[in-house]
PDB file of C-alpha atoms and ligand atoms in Angstrom:
ATOM      1  CA  UNK K 148      85.877  90.796  88.413  1.00 93.00           C
ATOM      2  CA  UNK K 149      84.776  94.421  88.355  1.00 98.00           C
ATOM      3  CA  UNK K 150      85.737  96.464  85.300  1.00 98.00           C
ATOM      4  CA  UNK K 151      87.821  99.482  86.331  1.00 98.00           C
ATOM      5  CA  UNK K 152      86.462 101.673  83.528  1.00 98.00           C
ATOM      6  CA  UNK K 153      89.846 102.720  82.131  1.00 98.00           C
ATOM      7  CA  UNK K 154      90.940 102.901  78.453  1.00 96.00           C
ATOM      8  CA  UNK K 155      93.284  99.909  78.963  1.00 97.00           C
ATOM      9  CA  UNK K 156      92.581  96.448  80.399  1.00 98.00           C
ATOM     10  CA  UNK K 157      92.032  97.075  84.107  1.00 98.00           C
ATOM     11  CA  UNK K 158      89.829  95.419  86.724  1.00 98.00           C
ATOM     12  CA  UNK K 159      89.313  94.727  90.409  1.00 98.00           C
ATOM     13  CA  UNK K 160      89.002  91.160  91.648  1.00 98.00           C
ATOM     14  CA  UNK K 161      86.471  90.005  94.260  1.00 98.00           C
ATOM     15  CA  UNK K 162      86.365  86.927  96.512  1.00 98.00           C
ATOM     16  CA  UNK K 163      84.877  84.856  93.697  1.00 97.00           C
ATOM     17  CA  UNK K 164      86.491  82.393  91.317  1.00 97.00           C
ATOM     18  CA  UNK K 165      89.501  81.103  93.282  1.00 97.00           C
ATOM     19  CA  UNK K 166      90.834  77.986  94.991  1.00 97.00           C
ATOM     20  CA  UNK K 167      91.344  78.999  98.648  1.00 97.00           C
ATOM     21  CA  UNK K 168      89.331  77.602 101.568  1.00 97.00           C
ATOM     22  CA  UNK K 169      87.792  79.653 104.395  1.00 96.00           C
ATOM     23  CA  UNK K 170      88.689  82.127 105.791  1.00 97.00           C
ATOM     24  CA  UNK K 171      90.489  82.949 102.537  1.00 97.00           C
ATOM     25  CA  UNK K 172      87.748  81.774 100.165  1.00 97.00           C
ATOM     26  CA  UNK K 173      88.193  81.908  97.489  1.00 97.00           C
ATOM     27  CA  UNK K 174      90.306  84.216  95.300  1.00 98.00           C
ATOM     28  CA  UNK K 175      92.907  85.280  97.879  1.00 98.00           C
ATOM     29  CA  UNK K 176      95.919  86.888  96.184  1.00 97.00           C
ATOM     30  CA  UNK K 177      98.151  87.524  99.221  1.00 95.00           C
ATOM     31  CA  UNK K 178     101.019  85.286 100.282  1.00 93.00           C
ATOM     32  CA  UNK K 179     101.477  86.885 103.722  1.00 92.00           C
ATOM     33  CA  UNK K 180      98.113  86.141 105.345  1.00 95.00           C
ATOM     34  CA  UNK K 181      98.494  82.445 106.238  1.00 96.00           C
ATOM     35  CA  UNK K 182      96.749  80.879 103.258  1.00 97.00           C
ATOM     36  CA  UNK K 183      97.949  77.683 101.542  1.00 97.00           C
ATOM     37  CA  UNK K 184     100.711  78.856  99.148  1.00 97.00           C
ATOM     38  CA  UNK K 185      99.594  76.365  96.489  1.00 98.00           C
ATOM     39  CA  UNK K 186      96.118  77.905  96.465  1.00 98.00           C
ATOM     40  CA  UNK K 187      97.554  81.423  96.205  1.00 97.00           C
ATOM     41  CA  UNK K 188      99.691  80.419  93.224  1.00 97.00           C
ATOM     42  CA  UNK K 189      96.600  78.946  91.550  1.00 98.00           C
ATOM     43  CA  UNK K 190      94.594  82.093  92.349  1.00 98.00           C
ATOM     44  CA  UNK K 191      97.280  84.361  90.931  1.00 98.00           C
ATOM     45  CA  UNK K 192      97.216  82.240  87.784  1.00 98.00           C
ATOM     46  CA  UNK K 193      93.458  82.834  87.486  1.00 98.00           C
ATOM     47  CA  UNK K 194      94.039  86.592  87.660  1.00 98.00           C
ATOM     48  CA  UNK K 195      96.966  86.482  85.219  1.00 98.00           C
ATOM     49  CA  UNK K 196      94.734  84.660  82.738  1.00 98.00           C
ATOM     50  CA  UNK K 197      92.115  87.384  83.103  1.00 98.00           C
ATOM     51  CA  UNK K 198      94.833  90.001  82.590  1.00 98.00           C
ATOM     52  CA  UNK K 199      96.318  88.214  79.592  1.00 97.00           C
ATOM     53  CA  UNK K 200      99.802  88.464  81.132  1.00 96.00           C
ATOM     54  CA  UNK K 201     101.570  87.314  84.317  1.00 97.00           C
ATOM     55  CA  UNK K 202     100.652  89.903  86.955  1.00 98.00           C
ATOM     56  CA  UNK K 203     103.362  91.532  89.065  1.00 98.00           C
ATOM     57  CA  UNK K 204     101.742  91.919  92.495  1.00 97.00           C
ATOM     58  CA  UNK K 205     102.754  94.722  94.795  1.00 95.00           C
ATOM     59  CA  UNK K 206     104.076  94.015  98.295  1.00 92.00           C
ATOM     60  CA  UNK K 207     103.051  97.120 100.207  1.00 89.00           C
ATOM     61  CA  UNK K 208     105.746  99.035 102.071  1.00 89.00           C
ATOM     62  CA  UNK K 209     103.072 101.284 103.693  1.00 87.00           C
ATOM     63  CA  UNK K 210     104.731 104.522 102.662  1.00 89.00           C
ATOM     64  CA  UNK K 211     105.556 106.298  99.417  1.00 94.00           C
ATOM     65  CA  UNK K 212     107.973 103.885  97.771  1.00 96.00           C
ATOM     66  CA  UNK K 213     107.799 103.632  93.970  1.00 97.00           C
ATOM     67  CA  UNK K 214     109.077 100.570  92.077  1.00 97.00           C
ATOM     68  CA  UNK K 215     109.514 100.487  88.296  1.00 97.00           C
ATOM     69  CA  UNK K 216     108.585  97.270  86.546  1.00 97.00           C
ATOM     70  CA  UNK K 217     110.532  96.893  83.309  1.00 96.00           C
ATOM     71  CA  UNK K 218     109.983  93.209  82.514  1.00 96.00           C
ATOM     72  CA  UNK K 219     106.837  91.120  82.185  1.00 95.00           C
ATOM     73  CA  UNK K 220     106.430  89.046  85.361  1.00 92.00           C
ATOM     74  CA  UNK K 221     109.219  90.824  87.260  1.00 94.00           C
ATOM     75  CA  UNK K 222     109.279  90.757  91.081  1.00 92.00           C
ATOM     76  CA  UNK K 223     110.066  94.227  92.408  1.00 92.00           C
ATOM     77  CA  UNK K 224     111.016  95.069  96.020  1.00 93.00           C
ATOM     78  CA  UNK K 225     108.310  96.137  98.517  1.00 95.00           C
ATOM     79  CA  UNK K 226     106.679  99.343  97.287  1.00 96.00           C
ATOM     80  CA  UNK K 227     103.409 101.266  97.477  1.00 96.00           C
ATOM     81  CA  UNK K 228     103.373 102.230  93.820  1.00 97.00           C
ATOM     82  CA  UNK K 229     104.202 100.015  90.842  1.00 98.00           C
ATOM     83  CA  UNK K 230     104.676 101.793  87.546  1.00 97.00           C
ATOM     84  CA  UNK K 231     105.553 100.589  84.060  1.00 97.00           C
ATOM     85  CA  UNK K 232     106.050 101.846  80.537  1.00 96.00           C
ATOM     86  CA  UNK K 233     106.812  98.369  79.188  1.00 97.00           C
ATOM     87  CA  UNK K 234     104.270  96.836  76.788  1.00 97.00           C
ATOM     88  CA  UNK K 235     102.646  93.677  78.162  1.00 97.00           C
ATOM     89  CA  UNK K 236     103.433  94.337  81.814  1.00 98.00           C
ATOM     90  CA  UNK K 237     100.512  93.709  84.189  1.00 98.00           C
ATOM     91  CA  UNK K 238     100.544  95.332  87.632  1.00 98.00           C
ATOM     92  CA  UNK K 239      98.461  94.351  90.653  1.00 98.00           C
ATOM     93  CA  UNK K 240      97.820  96.217  93.916  1.00 97.00           C
ATOM     94  CA  UNK K 241      96.400  93.952  96.629  1.00 95.00           C
ATOM     95  CA  UNK K 242      94.169  95.227  99.425  1.00 95.00           C
ATOM     96  CA  UNK K 243      91.387  94.355 101.864  1.00 96.00           C
ATOM     97  CA  UNK K 244      89.977  97.713 103.105  1.00 96.00           C
ATOM     98  CA  UNK K 245      92.932  99.821 101.905  1.00 97.00           C
ATOM     99  CA  UNK K 246      92.362 101.591  98.588  1.00 98.00           C
ATOM    100  CA  UNK K 247      93.658 100.003  95.374  1.00 98.00           C
ATOM    101  CA  UNK K 248      94.161 102.722  92.749  1.00 98.00           C
ATOM    102  CA  UNK K 249      94.919 102.232  89.042  1.00 98.00           C
ATOM    103  CA  UNK K 250      96.146 105.024  86.778  1.00 98.00           C
ATOM    104  CA  UNK K 251      96.652 105.188  83.021  1.00 96.00           C
ATOM    105  CA  UNK K 252      98.398 108.006  81.192  1.00 94.00           C
ATOM    106  CA  UNK K 253      97.340 108.156  77.547  1.00 91.00           C
ATOM    107  CA  UNK K 254     100.119 110.663  76.815  1.00 89.00           C
ATOM    108  CA  UNK K 255     103.002 108.325  77.702  1.00 90.00           C
ATOM    109  CA  UNK K 256     101.217 104.963  77.821  1.00 92.00           C
ATOM    110  CA  UNK K 257     102.399 104.464  81.415  1.00 95.00           C
ATOM    111  CA  UNK K 258     100.335 102.461  83.876  1.00 97.00           C
ATOM    112  CA  UNK K 259     100.471 102.503  87.676  1.00 98.00           C
ATOM    113  CA  UNK K 260      98.992 100.417  90.495  1.00 98.00           C
ATOM    114  CA  UNK K 261      98.903 101.913  93.973  1.00 98.00           C
ATOM    115  CA  UNK K 262      98.195 100.500  97.426  1.00 97.00           C
ATOM    116  CA  UNK K 263      96.758 103.486  99.286  1.00 97.00           C
ATOM    117  CA  UNK K 264      96.261 102.519 102.900  1.00 95.00           C
ATOM    118  CA  UNK K 265      95.977 104.986 105.740  1.00 96.00           C
ATOM    119  CA  UNK K 266      99.774 105.394 106.212  1.00 96.00           C
ATOM    120  CA  UNK K 267     100.311 105.645 102.447  1.00 96.00           C
ATOM    121  CA  UNK K 268      97.554 108.198 101.896  1.00 96.00           C
ATOM    122  CA  UNK K 269      98.891 110.268 104.792  1.00 97.00           C
ATOM    123  CA  UNK K 270     102.506 110.076 103.609  1.00 96.00           C
ATOM    124  CA  UNK K 271     101.656 110.905  99.988  1.00 97.00           C
ATOM    125  CA  UNK K 272     101.518 107.686  97.965  1.00 97.00           C
ATOM    126  CA  UNK K 273      99.213 109.341  95.420  1.00 97.00           C
ATOM    127  CA  UNK K 274     101.634 112.257  95.052  1.00 97.00           C
ATOM    128  CA  UNK K 275     104.538 109.819  94.590  1.00 97.00           C
ATOM    129  CA  UNK K 276     102.681 107.968  91.840  1.00 97.00           C
ATOM    130  CA  UNK K 277     101.692 111.172  90.077  1.00 95.00           C
ATOM    131  CA  UNK K 278     105.238 112.541  90.300  1.00 94.00           C
ATOM    132  CA  UNK K 279     106.570 109.398  88.644  1.00 95.00           C
ATOM    133  CA  UNK K 280     103.918 109.517  85.909  1.00 93.00           C
ATOM    134  CA  UNK K 281     104.545 113.206  85.204  1.00 90.00           C
ATOM    135  CA  UNK K 282     108.278 112.531  85.095  1.00 90.00           C
ATOM    136  CA  UNK K 283     107.675 109.951  82.349  1.00 89.00           C
ATOM    137  CA  UNK K 284     105.408 112.120  80.211  1.00 85.00           C
ATOM    138  CA  UNK K 285     107.490 115.288  80.371  1.00 79.00           C
ATOM    139  CA  UNK K 286     106.015 118.759  80.380  1.00 64.00           C
ATOM    140  CA  UNK K 287     104.555 118.947  76.903  1.00 60.00           C
ATOM    141  CA  UNK K 288     101.397 116.885  77.216  1.00 59.00           C
ATOM    142  CA  UNK K 289      98.080 118.087  78.552  1.00 64.00           C
ATOM    143  CA  UNK K 290      97.018 116.715  81.899  1.00 58.00           C
ATOM    144  CA  UNK K 291      93.549 115.646  80.804  1.00 62.00           C
ATOM    145  CA  UNK K 292      94.757 112.344  79.397  1.00 84.00           C
ATOM    146  CA  UNK K 293      95.422 110.912  82.848  1.00 92.00           C
ATOM    147  CA  UNK K 294      92.654 108.622  84.040  1.00 96.00           C
ATOM    148  CA  UNK K 295      92.326 106.851  87.366  1.00 98.00           C
ATOM    149  CA  UNK K 296      90.124 104.194  88.907  1.00 98.00           C
ATOM    150  CA  UNK K 297      89.598 103.934  92.660  1.00 98.00           C
ATOM    151  CA  UNK K 298      88.711 100.402  93.706  1.00 98.00           C
ATOM    152  CA  UNK K 299      86.599  98.909  96.477  1.00 98.00           C
ATOM    153  CA  UNK K 300      87.732 100.036  99.945  1.00 98.00           C
ATOM    154  CA  UNK K 301      86.370 100.567 103.425  1.00 98.00           C
ATOM    155  CA  UNK K 302      84.092 103.594 103.298  1.00 98.00           C
ATOM    156  CA  UNK K 303      83.992 106.717 105.427  1.00 98.00           C
ATOM    157  CA  UNK K 304      80.937 105.485 107.339  1.00 98.00           C
ATOM    158  CA  UNK K 305      82.741 102.266 108.378  1.00 98.00           C
ATOM    159  CA  UNK K 306      86.416 103.115 108.919  1.00 98.00           C
ATOM    160  CA  UNK K 307      86.434 103.988 112.611  1.00 98.00           C
ATOM    161  CA  UNK K 308      89.682 105.417 113.982  1.00 98.00           C
ATOM    162  CA  UNK K 309      90.725 107.074 117.263  1.00 98.00           C
ATOM    163  CA  UNK K 310      89.926 110.787 117.515  1.00 98.00           C
ATOM    164  CA  UNK K 311      93.616 111.786 117.418  1.00 98.00           C
ATOM    165  CA  UNK K 312      94.277 109.786 114.257  1.00 98.00           C
ATOM    166  CA  UNK K 313      91.334 111.450 112.490  1.00 98.00           C
ATOM    167  CA  UNK K 314      92.772 114.819 113.491  1.00 98.00           C
ATOM    168  CA  UNK K 315      96.256 113.921 112.278  1.00 98.00           C
ATOM    169  CA  UNK K 316      95.211 112.592 108.870  1.00 98.00           C
ATOM    170  CA  UNK K 317      92.509 115.157 108.147  1.00 97.00           C
ATOM    171  CA  UNK K 318      94.875 118.022 109.015  1.00 97.00           C
ATOM    172  CA  UNK K 319      96.735 117.046 105.848  1.00 96.00           C
ATOM    173  CA  UNK K 320      93.824 115.581 103.834  1.00 97.00           C
ATOM    174  CA  UNK K 321      90.632 117.517 104.701  1.00 97.00           C
ATOM    175  CA  UNK K 322      88.539 115.177 102.562  1.00 98.00           C
ATOM    176  CA  UNK K 323      89.472 112.246 104.809  1.00 98.00           C
ATOM    177  CA  UNK K 324      87.532 113.667 107.775  1.00 98.00           C
ATOM    178  CA  UNK K 325      84.519 111.482 108.426  1.00 98.00           C
ATOM    179  CA  UNK K 326      82.147 110.052 111.004  1.00 98.00           C
ATOM    180  CA  UNK K 327      80.956 106.453 111.208  1.00 98.00           C
ATOM    181  CA  UNK K 328      77.305 105.568 110.725  1.00 98.00           C
ATOM    182  CA  UNK K 329      77.269 104.987 114.514  1.00 98.00           C
ATOM    183  CA  UNK K 330      78.640 108.480 115.249  1.00 98.00           C
ATOM    184  CA  UNK K 331      82.322 107.967 116.077  1.00 98.00           C
ATOM    185  CA  UNK K 332      85.477 109.447 114.437  1.00 98.00           C
ATOM    186  CA  UNK K 333      86.305 107.951 111.059  1.00 98.00           C
ATOM    187  CA  UNK K 334      88.420 108.433 107.951  1.00 98.00           C
ATOM    188  CA  UNK K 335      87.180 108.407 104.360  1.00 98.00           C
ATOM    189  CA  UNK K 336      90.236 107.198 102.457  1.00 98.00           C
ATOM    190  CA  UNK K 337      88.580 106.719  99.028  1.00 98.00           C
ATOM    191  CA  UNK K 338      87.313 110.316  99.149  1.00 98.00           C
ATOM    192  CA  UNK K 339      90.772 111.542 100.202  1.00 98.00           C
ATOM    193  CA  UNK K 340      92.336 109.677  97.266  1.00 98.00           C
ATOM    194  CA  UNK K 341      89.769 111.050  94.807  1.00 98.00           C
ATOM    195  CA  UNK K 342      90.284 114.596  96.095  1.00 98.00           C
ATOM    196  CA  UNK K 343      94.072 114.359  95.913  1.00 97.00           C
ATOM    197  CA  UNK K 344      93.983 112.949  92.361  1.00 97.00           C
ATOM    198  CA  UNK K 345      91.765 115.875  91.378  1.00 95.00           C
ATOM    199  CA  UNK K 346      94.103 118.403  93.024  1.00 95.00           C
ATOM    200  CA  UNK K 347      96.989 116.902  91.053  1.00 92.00           C
ATOM    201  CA  UNK K 348      95.185 117.335  87.735  1.00 87.00           C
ATOM    202  CA  UNK K 349      93.449 114.013  87.063  1.00 93.00           C
ATOM    203  CA  UNK K 350      90.039 114.826  85.642  1.00 87.00           C
ATOM    204  CA  UNK K 351      88.858 111.374  84.554  1.00 95.00           C
ATOM    205  CA  UNK K 352      88.274 109.520  87.815  1.00 97.00           C
ATOM    206  CA  UNK K 353      86.197 106.352  88.101  1.00 98.00           C
ATOM    207  CA  UNK K 354      85.148 105.307  91.568  1.00 97.00           C
ATOM    208  CA  UNK K 355      83.906 101.794  92.352  1.00 97.00           C
ATOM    209  CA  UNK K 356      81.279 102.589  94.983  1.00 95.00           C
ATOM    210  CA  UNK K 357      81.642  99.373  96.986  1.00 98.00           C
ATOM    211  CA  UNK K 358      82.574  99.236 100.670  1.00 98.00           C
ATOM    212  CA  UNK K 359      84.710  96.225 101.567  1.00 98.00           C
ATOM    213  CA  UNK K 360      83.333  96.052 105.110  1.00 98.00           C
ATOM    214  CA  UNK K 361      79.713  96.122 103.964  1.00 98.00           C
ATOM    215  CA  UNK K 362      79.972  93.966 100.837  1.00 98.00           C
ATOM    216  CA  UNK K 363      80.673  90.302 101.578  1.00 96.00           C
ATOM    217  CA  UNK K 364      81.772  89.638  98.008  1.00 97.00           C
ATOM    218  CA  UNK K 365      85.004  91.452  98.973  1.00 98.00           C
ATOM    219  CA  UNK K 366      87.707  90.766 101.558  1.00 98.00           C
ATOM    220  CA  UNK K 367      87.663  93.015 104.636  1.00 98.00           C
ATOM    221  CA  UNK K 368      90.346  92.928 107.291  1.00 96.00           C
ATOM    222  CA  UNK K 369      88.206  95.134 109.568  1.00 96.00           C
ATOM    223  CA  UNK K 370      85.200  92.832 109.298  1.00 97.00           C
ATOM    224  CA  UNK K 371      86.881  89.432 109.384  1.00 96.00           C
ATOM    225  CA  UNK K 372      90.395  89.808 110.859  1.00 96.00           C
ATOM    226  CA  UNK K 373      92.104  86.778 109.313  1.00 96.00           C
ATOM    227  CA  UNK K 374      91.132  86.890 105.658  1.00 97.00           C
ATOM    228  CA  UNK K 375      92.421  87.164 102.096  1.00 97.00           C
ATOM    229  CA  UNK K 376      93.137  90.053  99.763  1.00 97.00           C
ATOM    230  CA  UNK K 377      91.642  91.101  96.429  1.00 97.00           C
ATOM    231  CA  UNK K 378      93.492  93.230  93.872  1.00 98.00           C
ATOM    232  CA  UNK K 379      93.314  95.991  91.324  1.00 98.00           C
ATOM    233  CA  UNK K 380      95.045  94.984  88.093  1.00 98.00           C
ATOM    234  CA  UNK K 381      96.105  97.163  85.147  1.00 98.00           C
ATOM    235  CA  UNK K 382      97.816  96.003  81.951  1.00 98.00           C
ATOM    236  CA  UNK K 383     100.111  98.007  79.685  1.00 97.00           C
ATOM    237  CA  UNK K 384      98.787  97.337  76.181  1.00 92.00           C
TER     238      UNK K 384
HETATM  239 ZN1  LIG B 266      81.149 101.024 104.628  1.00 78.87          ZN
END
């Protein structure tokens, strides 16, 4: 587990400490990747124990859908952003190259977990999460009590994309424009997320500087194809 550096309990899981066999070894948290469901249940229990509450895991819709979680352990519909103002609720965003993002708002107490993949970043998943958080807090509070943590993701030197896709995404998110270490068009999604959070008024931003493709302690869909998923988890106190 990697501490997310937020004022509430929040962390990112790695491959370590679970029950799954290769190619999902060992702490795979996704049910949709072909792993033994019994192992995934056991793995999710490991993470819930670390969180101190049953974690509600996000099923990504790969867009800008927001789901509110109002009960501990609830199962919301597919969404790209989970948000809660309910004490004791634990939210988890799973990923394996896409960017898991956790946000805490000290003004309202709200927590959010976001799956920011390439389609979600492009469509505005960060904006959707921030809009929901600002809606909760109202207009009175200062913006400097929002803090965010950007988890392990494929980096801008590794995430190769076709030339046209780099043009399309970076036309909207300039910070996403990148080049691989081998000189081909790429996207830097973590940098795009960090930039967008800053533009929307988040000043306290923690960034876990690990690349999923380069670091074998993390799952990477780009590196391994069939593989598991790790998660970012945040708990409402
Ligand atoms: Zn990398």
